[in-house]
XYZ file of C-alpha atoms in Angstrom:
681
model
C 163.566 -30.360 114.936
C 161.313 -31.535 112.262
C 158.665 -28.988 113.561
C 161.186 -26.138 112.915
C 161.629 -27.199 109.183
C 157.937 -27.434 108.895
C 157.697 -23.757 109.554
C 159.528 -23.162 106.237
C 155.958 -22.766 104.633
C 155.417 -19.473 106.633
C 158.465 -17.731 105.210
C 156.734 -16.501 102.067
C 153.433 -16.067 103.836
C 154.532 -13.194 106.168
C 155.282 -10.711 103.272
C 152.282 -11.896 101.487
C 150.060 -11.002 104.469
C 151.771 -7.592 104.722
C 150.989 -6.991 101.055
C 147.356 -7.888 101.397
C 146.812 -5.894 104.597
C 148.482 -2.778 103.094
C 146.681 -3.045 99.872
C 143.282 -3.650 101.456
C 143.412 -1.563 104.603
C 146.275 0.824 105.324
C 147.076 2.655 102.091
C 146.245 5.932 103.691
C 148.496 5.262 106.636
C 152.054 5.472 105.342
C 153.664 4.852 108.771
C 151.621 1.619 109.407
C 152.325 0.362 105.902
C 156.023 0.807 106.457
C 155.866 -1.175 109.781
C 153.636 -3.839 108.248
C 156.107 -4.393 105.388
C 159.001 -4.436 107.736
C 157.452 -6.811 110.131
C 156.525 -9.035 107.343
C 159.975 -9.344 105.673
C 161.579 -9.234 109.199
C 159.779 -12.423 110.377
C 160.786 -14.147 107.219
C 164.442 -13.190 107.880
C 164.266 -14.374 111.472
C 162.695 -17.665 110.589
C 164.801 -18.070 107.483
C 168.128 -17.645 109.466
C 166.907 -19.840 112.254
C 166.345 -22.614 109.711
C 169.598 -21.734 107.925
C 171.835 -22.126 111.082
C 169.853 -25.257 112.101
C 170.442 -26.882 108.765
C 174.082 -25.947 108.474
C 174.674 -28.640 111.373
C 172.205 -31.120 109.809
C 174.079 -33.163 107.352
C 170.829 -35.183 106.492
C 168.856 -32.084 105.498
C 171.783 -30.748 103.466
C 172.320 -34.114 101.683
C 168.703 -35.446 101.416
C 166.546 -32.419 102.020
C 163.410 -32.025 104.096
C 160.018 -31.628 102.314
C 156.793 -30.206 103.778
C 153.808 -31.075 101.507
C 150.934 -28.668 101.375
C 148.375 -29.987 98.953
C 147.864 -32.207 95.980
C 146.530 -31.515 92.537
C 144.801 -34.435 90.679
C 146.180 -35.083 87.281
C 145.599 -37.721 84.558
C 148.424 -39.635 85.957
C 147.626 -39.407 89.687
C 148.391 -36.680 92.065
C 150.897 -33.889 91.877
C 152.037 -32.852 95.283
C 152.945 -29.365 95.988
C 154.859 -28.054 98.984
C 158.013 -26.619 100.258
C 161.473 -27.851 101.155
C 164.723 -27.094 102.947
C 167.941 -28.551 101.275
C 171.397 -27.219 100.750
C 170.575 -24.731 98.090
C 167.614 -23.421 99.783
C 169.711 -23.010 102.888
C 172.182 -20.804 100.965
C 169.442 -18.690 99.357
C 167.516 -18.362 102.581
C 170.705 -16.846 104.080
C 170.844 -14.167 101.435
C 167.310 -13.226 100.108
C 165.324 -12.469 103.325
C 168.219 -10.318 104.773
C 168.918 -8.386 101.541
C 165.306 -7.696 101.051
C 165.051 -6.450 104.708
C 167.870 -3.976 104.068
C 166.191 -2.740 100.851
C 162.829 -2.368 102.717
C 164.325 -0.283 105.495
C 166.236 1.839 103.041
C 163.014 2.330 101.032
C 161.431 4.401 103.893
C 163.994 7.198 103.308
C 164.234 6.921 99.519
C 160.489 6.808 98.971
C 159.541 9.403 101.391
C 157.013 11.819 100.005
C 155.960 9.666 97.208
C 152.111 9.878 96.586
C 151.901 6.089 96.201
C 154.191 5.316 99.015
C 152.026 2.555 100.712
C 151.394 0.900 97.535
C 154.995 0.757 96.814
C 155.623 -1.114 100.097
C 152.766 -3.521 99.174
C 154.275 -4.335 95.888
C 157.810 -4.885 97.229
C 156.123 -7.258 99.730
C 154.569 -9.168 97.056
C 157.982 -9.186 95.177
C 159.631 -10.712 98.249
C 156.913 -13.207 98.473
C 157.552 -14.336 94.970
C 161.172 -14.883 95.489
C 160.819 -16.481 98.893
C 158.216 -18.939 97.577
C 160.355 -19.719 94.671
C 163.421 -20.628 96.676
C 161.508 -22.947 99.180
C 159.329 -24.701 96.596
C 159.818 -28.397 96.267
C 158.530 -28.720 92.816
C 158.742 -26.954 89.379
C 155.087 -26.066 89.238
C 154.960 -24.200 92.412
C 158.355 -22.502 91.504
C 156.751 -21.488 88.136
C 153.813 -19.829 89.858
C 156.060 -17.641 92.158
C 158.261 -17.242 89.184
C 155.313 -15.480 87.407
C 154.359 -13.522 90.499
C 157.790 -11.859 90.331
C 157.168 -11.139 86.660
C 153.943 -9.252 87.587
C 155.785 -7.306 90.274
C 158.677 -6.387 87.888
C 155.921 -4.930 85.639
C 154.342 -3.084 88.471
C 157.432 -1.738 90.047
C 159.567 -0.929 87.057
C 156.594 1.159 85.638
C 155.810 2.434 89.046
C 156.088 6.057 88.207
C 153.888 5.278 85.083
C 153.275 9.089 84.552
C 156.657 9.111 82.851
C 156.335 7.510 79.338
C 159.839 6.091 79.589
C 158.924 4.204 82.851
C 155.714 2.997 81.457
C 157.510 1.644 78.332
C 160.197 -0.008 80.442
C 157.793 -1.889 82.424
C 156.125 -3.099 79.328
C 159.369 -4.144 77.909
C 160.355 -6.104 80.919
C 157.096 -7.944 81.039
C 157.058 -8.869 77.321
C 160.771 -9.704 77.192
C 160.731 -12.095 80.144
C 157.580 -13.690 78.930
C 159.445 -14.873 75.886
C 161.756 -16.706 78.068
C 158.941 -17.950 80.359
C 157.014 -19.556 77.422
C 160.191 -21.465 76.467
C 160.695 -22.527 79.992
C 156.956 -23.612 80.198
C 157.530 -25.861 77.110
C 160.490 -27.559 79.060
C 158.204 -28.039 81.992
C 155.540 -29.714 79.748
C 158.230 -31.823 78.051
C 159.659 -32.880 81.524
C 156.193 -33.665 82.856
C 155.031 -35.747 79.783
C 158.293 -37.688 79.925
C 158.533 -38.417 83.747
C 155.084 -37.807 84.941
C 156.409 -35.692 87.890
C 157.530 -32.116 88.632
C 158.736 -32.682 92.071
C 162.484 -32.123 92.488
C 162.878 -35.076 94.834
C 161.387 -37.399 92.244
C 163.118 -35.829 89.158
C 166.585 -36.044 90.784
C 166.221 -39.569 91.758
C 168.679 -42.034 90.117
C 165.894 -43.952 88.245
C 164.347 -40.883 86.842
C 167.742 -39.329 85.705
C 168.750 -42.648 84.162
C 165.243 -42.759 82.476
C 165.771 -39.185 81.108
C 169.339 -39.954 79.935
C 168.099 -43.041 78.004
C 164.931 -41.612 76.631
C 165.118 -40.042 73.119
C 163.131 -37.543 71.311
C 163.051 -36.649 67.517
C 163.740 -33.035 66.689
C 163.407 -31.463 63.166
C 166.915 -30.880 61.399
C 168.631 -32.612 64.374
C 167.058 -36.125 64.561
C 166.939 -38.246 67.530
C 168.617 -37.027 70.705
C 168.371 -37.646 74.339
C 165.421 -35.786 75.793
C 167.527 -34.544 78.817
C 169.486 -31.809 77.107
C 166.325 -30.744 75.273
C 164.481 -30.223 78.567
C 167.555 -28.457 79.914
C 167.749 -26.100 76.903
C 164.207 -25.223 77.174
C 164.320 -24.493 80.957
C 167.360 -22.435 80.327
C 165.197 -20.191 78.123
C 163.382 -19.167 81.282
C 166.747 -18.255 82.982
C 167.873 -16.332 79.754
C 164.924 -14.083 80.186
C 164.850 -13.652 83.952
C 168.520 -13.310 84.342
C 168.827 -10.886 81.398
C 171.301 -12.956 79.326
C 171.964 -12.344 75.675
C 169.722 -12.011 73.585
C 166.983 -11.284 76.135
C 169.136 -8.740 78.131
C 167.656 -5.638 76.855
C 164.874 -5.256 79.484
C 167.253 -5.012 82.365
C 168.986 -1.585 81.677
C 165.551 0.057 80.970
C 164.385 -1.281 84.284
C 166.398 1.419 85.953
C 163.359 3.745 85.353
C 161.823 2.254 88.546
C 162.701 3.483 91.880
C 166.235 2.526 93.137
C 165.077 0.212 95.725
C 163.327 -1.781 93.051
C 166.566 -1.742 91.054
C 168.288 -3.273 94.250
C 165.530 -5.866 94.548
C 165.744 -6.822 90.993
C 169.463 -7.027 90.675
C 170.280 -8.591 94.022
C 167.595 -10.410 96.002
C 164.775 -11.298 93.482
C 164.300 -11.306 89.845
C 167.531 -11.945 88.150
C 168.911 -14.185 90.837
C 165.932 -16.447 90.102
C 167.322 -17.319 86.655
C 170.677 -18.502 88.084
C 168.869 -20.312 90.751
C 166.674 -22.135 88.296
C 169.680 -23.434 86.472
C 171.392 -24.458 89.834
C 168.222 -26.116 91.018
C 167.919 -28.105 87.841
C 171.669 -28.546 87.403
C 171.493 -32.515 87.605
C 169.525 -32.475 84.309
C 172.123 -30.051 82.836
C 174.988 -32.221 83.927
C 173.550 -35.545 82.963
C 175.186 -35.408 79.600
C 177.835 -32.841 80.002
C 179.316 -33.093 76.578
C 175.980 -32.390 74.900
C 174.513 -29.005 73.542
C 172.784 -28.001 76.816
C 176.054 -27.327 78.820
C 177.681 -25.757 75.716
C 174.746 -23.355 75.230
C 174.896 -22.414 78.886
C 178.663 -21.821 78.788
C 178.556 -19.875 75.597
C 175.574 -17.574 76.560
C 177.113 -16.988 79.965
C 180.665 -16.250 78.718
C 179.531 -14.144 75.846
C 177.094 -12.098 78.037
C 179.790 -11.478 80.612
C 182.227 -9.875 78.174
C 179.484 -8.275 75.946
C 177.792 -6.526 78.950
C 181.098 -5.338 80.546
C 182.098 -3.599 77.331
C 178.896 -1.599 77.244
C 179.291 -0.603 80.886
C 182.506 1.243 79.853
C 180.594 4.119 78.044
C 177.489 4.544 80.129
C 177.162 7.909 82.093
C 173.918 6.922 84.149
C 175.295 5.664 87.532
C 172.484 3.081 87.740
C 172.859 2.004 84.157
C 176.422 1.172 84.696
C 175.543 -1.059 87.551
C 172.774 -2.624 85.312
C 175.267 -3.785 82.744
C 177.475 -4.893 85.510
C 174.751 -7.093 86.797
C 174.195 -8.594 83.437
C 177.859 -9.265 83.058
C 178.066 -10.811 86.566
C 175.097 -12.997 85.966
C 177.085 -14.137 82.830
C 179.819 -15.276 85.184
C 177.357 -17.475 87.083
C 175.748 -18.847 84.030
C 178.962 -19.534 82.387
C 180.390 -21.215 85.720
C 177.295 -23.633 85.643
C 177.997 -24.243 82.040
C 181.445 -25.687 82.819
C 180.185 -27.509 85.827
C 181.326 -25.057 88.491
C 178.061 -25.523 90.491
C 179.520 -24.498 93.916
C 181.457 -21.512 92.545
C 178.417 -20.314 90.729
C 176.164 -20.432 93.677
C 178.820 -18.885 95.816
C 179.057 -15.978 93.411
C 175.265 -15.725 93.400
C 175.285 -15.159 97.054
C 178.215 -12.780 97.414
C 177.060 -10.821 94.352
C 173.655 -10.236 95.821
C 175.085 -8.524 99.020
C 177.734 -6.213 97.075
C 175.454 -5.412 94.199
C 172.481 -4.493 96.682
C 174.990 -2.296 98.363
C 176.038 -0.740 95.137
C 172.517 0.005 93.923
C 171.370 1.358 97.260
C 174.663 3.458 97.269
C 173.818 4.714 93.840
C 170.288 5.592 95.137
C 171.830 7.504 98.003
C 174.000 9.482 95.486
C 170.888 10.300 93.497
C 168.935 11.268 96.579
C 171.707 13.418 97.812
C 172.868 14.956 94.540
C 169.484 15.177 92.621
C 170.895 13.528 89.337
C 171.787 10.137 87.940
C 174.296 11.517 85.370
C 177.841 10.881 86.578
C 179.134 13.594 84.370
C 177.283 16.028 86.511
C 178.544 14.737 89.804
C 182.074 14.692 91.169
C 183.330 15.736 94.634
C 180.863 13.720 96.588
C 183.422 11.931 98.650
C 183.501 14.691 101.369
C 179.839 15.589 101.195
C 178.618 11.927 101.420
C 181.353 10.254 103.327
C 179.259 6.953 104.532
C 177.887 6.595 101.068
C 181.442 6.903 99.520
C 183.114 4.451 101.886
C 180.373 1.792 101.667
C 180.176 2.168 97.799
C 183.896 1.913 97.772
C 183.695 -1.403 99.580
C 181.097 -2.674 97.109
C 183.089 -1.501 94.263
C 186.203 -3.429 95.370
C 184.145 -6.600 96.035
C 182.743 -6.350 92.487
C 186.274 -5.659 91.074
C 187.566 -8.839 92.664
C 190.169 -7.162 95.060
C 191.207 -9.335 97.922
C 190.090 -9.923 100.626
C 186.645 -8.533 99.598
C 183.849 -11.187 98.868
C 183.865 -10.901 95.076
C 187.455 -11.947 94.957
C 186.886 -15.365 96.491
C 183.794 -16.141 94.570
C 184.934 -14.911 91.251
C 188.257 -16.551 91.539
C 186.791 -19.872 92.271
C 184.825 -19.622 88.974
C 188.049 -18.823 87.119
C 189.941 -21.553 88.936
C 187.287 -24.181 87.944
C 187.243 -22.985 84.397
C 190.912 -23.103 84.184
C 191.129 -26.602 85.788
C 188.653 -27.918 83.204
C 190.565 -26.258 80.395
C 193.620 -27.954 81.422
C 191.892 -31.370 81.223
C 190.194 -30.693 77.891
C 192.628 -28.436 76.046
C 192.418 -25.114 74.301
C 189.537 -26.093 71.974
C 187.011 -26.554 74.666
C 184.248 -24.341 76.444
C 186.177 -24.106 79.640
C 188.927 -22.311 77.768
C 186.544 -19.932 76.252
C 184.935 -19.362 79.681
C 188.223 -18.763 81.370
C 189.517 -16.354 78.689
C 186.345 -14.117 78.337
C 185.810 -14.124 82.141
C 189.281 -13.127 82.832
C 188.987 -10.167 80.246
C 185.634 -9.478 81.931
C 187.390 -9.098 85.185
C 189.712 -6.490 83.837
C 186.987 -4.459 82.331
C 184.921 -4.690 85.531
C 187.662 -3.266 87.591
C 188.081 -0.379 85.050
C 184.533 0.634 84.699
C 183.933 0.497 88.460
C 187.030 2.650 88.930
C 185.725 5.093 86.396
C 182.271 5.168 88.219
C 183.818 5.939 91.583
C 186.201 8.610 90.235
C 183.617 10.311 88.291
C 181.084 10.286 91.085
C 183.127 10.827 94.179
C 186.445 12.600 93.243
C 187.408 15.993 91.746
C 184.889 18.950 91.920
C 181.223 19.086 91.229
C 180.695 19.373 87.404
C 177.405 21.008 87.593
C 176.283 24.141 89.337
C 172.860 22.907 90.375
C 174.364 19.780 92.185
C 174.199 20.652 96.014
C 174.796 17.177 97.596
C 174.154 16.083 101.182
C 174.431 12.734 102.965
C 171.364 10.564 103.166
C 169.393 10.063 106.278
C 170.330 7.225 108.693
C 167.391 5.004 107.523
C 169.279 4.876 104.234
C 172.934 4.746 105.355
C 172.499 2.163 108.028
C 171.515 -0.519 105.602
C 174.650 0.437 103.511
C 176.778 -0.098 106.469
C 175.270 -3.561 107.190
C 175.649 -4.642 103.563
C 179.152 -3.307 103.390
C 180.108 -5.710 106.253
C 179.008 -8.649 104.149
C 180.712 -7.125 101.005
C 183.963 -7.245 103.017
C 183.794 -10.465 105.048
C 181.155 -12.810 103.460
C 183.773 -14.246 100.983
C 185.744 -15.860 103.886
C 183.084 -18.553 104.140
C 184.395 -19.758 100.774
C 188.229 -19.736 101.319
C 189.892 -22.673 99.758
C 190.991 -25.423 102.275
C 194.604 -25.095 100.978
C 194.740 -21.391 101.692
C 197.269 -20.699 104.411
C 195.890 -19.524 107.818
C 192.471 -18.485 106.318
C 191.400 -21.847 105.050
C 191.489 -23.641 108.412
C 190.405 -20.488 110.217
C 187.202 -20.042 108.375
C 186.206 -23.740 108.406
C 187.780 -25.305 105.479
C 185.559 -23.863 102.916
C 182.263 -23.635 104.845
C 180.293 -22.765 101.782
C 181.325 -25.858 99.983
C 180.359 -27.794 103.111
C 176.875 -26.316 102.829
C 176.006 -26.713 99.143
C 178.816 -28.886 97.726
C 177.542 -32.310 98.454
C 178.443 -34.571 95.519
C 180.690 -31.889 93.919
C 184.455 -31.881 94.342
C 185.893 -28.714 95.706
C 187.805 -26.652 93.220
C 191.540 -26.770 94.079
C 193.435 -23.653 94.829
C 195.471 -22.354 91.809
C 197.929 -19.739 92.738
C 198.524 -18.869 89.109
C 194.833 -18.258 88.413
C 194.390 -16.344 91.701
C 197.622 -14.178 91.067
C 196.324 -13.359 87.496
C 192.888 -12.518 88.806
C 194.403 -10.017 91.339
C 196.677 -8.697 88.782
C 193.895 -8.035 86.341
C 191.682 -6.510 89.073
C 194.556 -4.109 90.180
C 195.525 -3.325 86.419
C 191.829 -2.282 85.792
C 191.691 -0.103 88.930
C 195.038 1.491 87.972
C 193.887 2.291 84.496
C 190.670 3.641 85.967
C 192.708 5.931 88.117
C 195.075 6.795 85.331
C 192.277 7.868 82.997
C 189.833 9.437 85.585
C 191.313 9.727 89.084
C 194.717 11.237 88.466
C 193.387 14.296 86.801
C 189.573 14.386 87.692
C 187.285 15.737 85.043
C 186.165 19.336 85.228
C 183.017 20.768 84.121
C 182.579 20.862 80.476
C 185.376 18.319 79.764
C 184.427 15.351 77.585
C 184.754 11.832 78.665
C 188.171 10.366 77.832
C 186.391 7.408 76.459
C 185.289 9.544 73.508
C 188.807 9.254 72.195
C 187.913 5.734 71.169
C 185.803 7.353 68.315
C 183.458 4.916 66.601
C 184.144 2.236 69.221
C 182.846 4.547 72.051
C 179.736 5.384 69.859
C 179.265 1.578 69.325
C 179.513 0.914 73.116
C 177.491 3.894 74.139
C 174.677 2.777 71.802
C 174.808 -0.646 73.353
C 175.818 -2.321 69.922
C 172.642 -0.955 68.599
C 170.839 -4.061 69.815
C 167.653 -2.250 70.730
C 167.608 -0.561 67.379
C 168.087 -3.888 65.636
C 165.274 -5.481 67.516
C 163.102 -2.424 66.799
C 163.760 -2.541 63.123
C 163.795 -6.425 62.393
C 161.529 -7.697 65.125
C 159.230 -5.031 66.589
C 158.454 -3.212 63.312
C 158.028 -6.368 61.376
C 155.593 -7.665 64.140
C 153.671 -4.365 64.208
C 153.498 -4.426 60.268
C 152.249 -7.952 60.400
C 149.706 -7.105 63.124
C 148.670 -4.129 61.038
C 148.234 -6.264 57.905
C 146.154 -8.832 59.843
C 144.035 -6.022 61.300
C 143.306 -4.701 57.935
C 142.682 -8.092 56.563
C 140.231 -8.479 59.463
C 138.794 -4.979 59.437
C 138.856 -3.700 55.985
C 139.523 -6.192 53.439
C 138.099 -9.687 54.002
C 136.857 -10.728 57.422
C 134.677 -7.665 58.459
C 133.580 -6.856 54.871
C 132.398 -10.378 54.428
C 130.743 -10.442 57.836
C 129.229 -7.073 57.103
C 127.908 -8.365 53.595
C 126.299 -11.252 55.426
C 124.802 -8.926 57.795
C 123.398 -6.862 55.037
C 121.918 -9.820 53.199
C 120.501 -10.933 56.347
C 118.875 -7.479 57.037
C 117.538 -7.512 53.403
C 115.910 -10.836 53.826
C 114.512 -9.581 57.260
C 113.145 -6.654 55.702
C 111.506 -8.932 52.896
C 110.101 -11.025 55.459
C 108.680 -8.007 57.260
C 106.901 -6.801 54.277
C 105.496 -10.193 53.430
C 104.433 -10.430 57.147
C 102.881 -7.136 57.205
C 101.094 -7.043 53.829
C 100.081 -10.765 53.286
C 99.968 -12.615 56.547
C 98.773 -9.641 58.675
C 96.330 -8.738 55.762
C 94.571 -12.168 55.845
C 94.596 -12.123 59.571
C 93.307 -8.701 59.697
C 90.584 -9.463 57.014
C 89.368 -12.466 58.810
C 89.120 -10.380 61.994
C 87.164 -7.602 60.135
C 84.643 -9.975 58.665
C 84.228 -11.618 62.013
C 83.671 -8.223 63.542
C 81.146 -7.144 60.972
C 79.013 -10.321 61.648
C 79.486 -9.751 65.282
C 78.206 -6.194 64.884
C 75.089 -7.395 62.931
C 74.230 -10.209 65.264
C 74.709 -8.060 68.311
C 71.488 -6.183 67.240
C 69.542 -9.270 68.055
C 70.640 -9.207 71.612
C 68.481 -6.410 73.008
C 67.692 -7.947 76.423
C 63.884 -7.496 76.031
C 61.814 -10.740 76.241
C 59.011 -9.318 73.785
C 61.654 -8.970 71.136
C 62.791 -12.630 71.626
C 59.085 -13.731 71.594
C 58.539 -11.784 68.362
C 61.470 -13.350 66.727
C 60.309 -16.791 67.813
C 56.825 -16.282 66.515
C 58.158 -14.802 63.178
C 60.536 -17.790 62.898
C 57.596 -20.302 63.514
C 55.376 -18.448 60.916
C 58.375 -18.529 58.374
C 58.954 -22.304 58.745
C 55.084 -22.869 58.656
C 54.840 -20.857 55.475
C 57.856 -22.824 53.830
C 56.043 -26.046 54.957
C 52.687 -25.072 53.380
C 54.331 -23.535 50.165
C 56.739 -26.365 49.466
C 55.171 -29.393 47.662
C 54.931 -32.423 49.572
């Protein structure tokens, strides 16, 4: 079966070929472009799942991994091998990424119908899928970084796809610049890792010898002193994850990314972009966990926990149906990052997989609502439950999964994170990061259920609150992917049921997910108290949502009940004024500095000095020209004139007549004879 694993290198190739063919040859043929994109991602899905189901039963691949080298790059220290691999984490990601991408590709046919750049859109999302698929199968950090940047480019192209809109153009630029900040920090971590170990291969980095070397090697930092190099590398690499996975303080690009087409939002929030940041931390987790009591894990836990609660509060006051989901994604990514920060590797990756399915479902569901209702403002919606029944029921499944209601997928993965944080908190005490993570994530669970209930009741219940909304169900090409994703939102969580759970534990393979990715990591024990509290918080949030928005649905012209919070609502609606803060204290000073440097260069010093040198040079050139024309050329021309005059005189002696020449000869002889006779001897 080695040959089967060798084919892993083809997984990112199929959508890349679709991208190239569409862009070069089929842009005018929308139907052919659609099928090319479908075939490309479909082949990646079929091959990916074939490898997944083969790897699940292959303990050697799950524990040791399989590597398929492609080529080598000569470096100062030798050769840096680049290739692809199959291991436990790759197996889990290959189950999720190509399938979710395929559903989004199919859905896009209906959503993008009639767009003037329809074929180009399918080319771009094919390249987007190439980036993520290449990233998850890369066997080294350099190749991962290359595909990482491919996705950065695609996010810019797709978020600003409707670039005629100034807001879309600015959103694409904002996403590109913000994520580049994290990418530069990540690249510094890669440089430090390579300069320390001489390799970027995961297999070599995670060997016992290299990890021990990283643990013992120290580096001096200003204001800190001498520290182990491992946490420094971990924190720098984490900078890339903060940017890509939209964690505080680099979260500001993701809500604005809603300016792109809804399938792009689904790709970014579920199958590609933001998942890559969590994947990076999970992939490099052995370095993060090398010194668990150091700053690296504390930074990860704090950023993740704070972001989870911070974003959940903002989602409470948003009216744009996609923007609510955007802040929900930021919050859920915070769950995963916080889980990794307290060592819950399996729980974090499990939530990464389940979240991708139900968040793709929710975004595609919101796109179906927008397609059917013609608006993104939930305050203009209402009453869509009967007009769009498939969209409603599938969206409800995604909402319950996100809210953590059993037995939906999000309940099992989110509960495992809370249980792990609680177990660590019980071991370390109240003054610890696990306690912080457990507390803020529990509060986040309550808020998540509330704002999702608010979204469902505002969108689907009551009566339409705008006279121009005439909703209809979306076409089958859009609803079928919703149904497929809803199945996973309902049932996928069962692969991670704790072993101790009555009936379901043994029935679903004694925590199959832990069997796949949990080698070397102990399973989180079942904690009935944490599970009960999790369910209570979810149901409480849903009940409060029904109490505020469902019992008496809003009517046209009624204000949002959240406005009763007064200044708190204003603060949440304006996203804590983070964008305004960045604009005033970062963007404006940067623009002012750029303007100052421009004037220094253009008006004050550099250009005036250069222009002065130019003017002096021109004056000296003119002086040289005058000297050359009047002196040098005068002498040369004078010599030429004299020579010409003599030539003119002497030319008269050249008549061409022999008698003239004889006469001159006779006269010359007579002259010489006369001189001879005249001159005294």
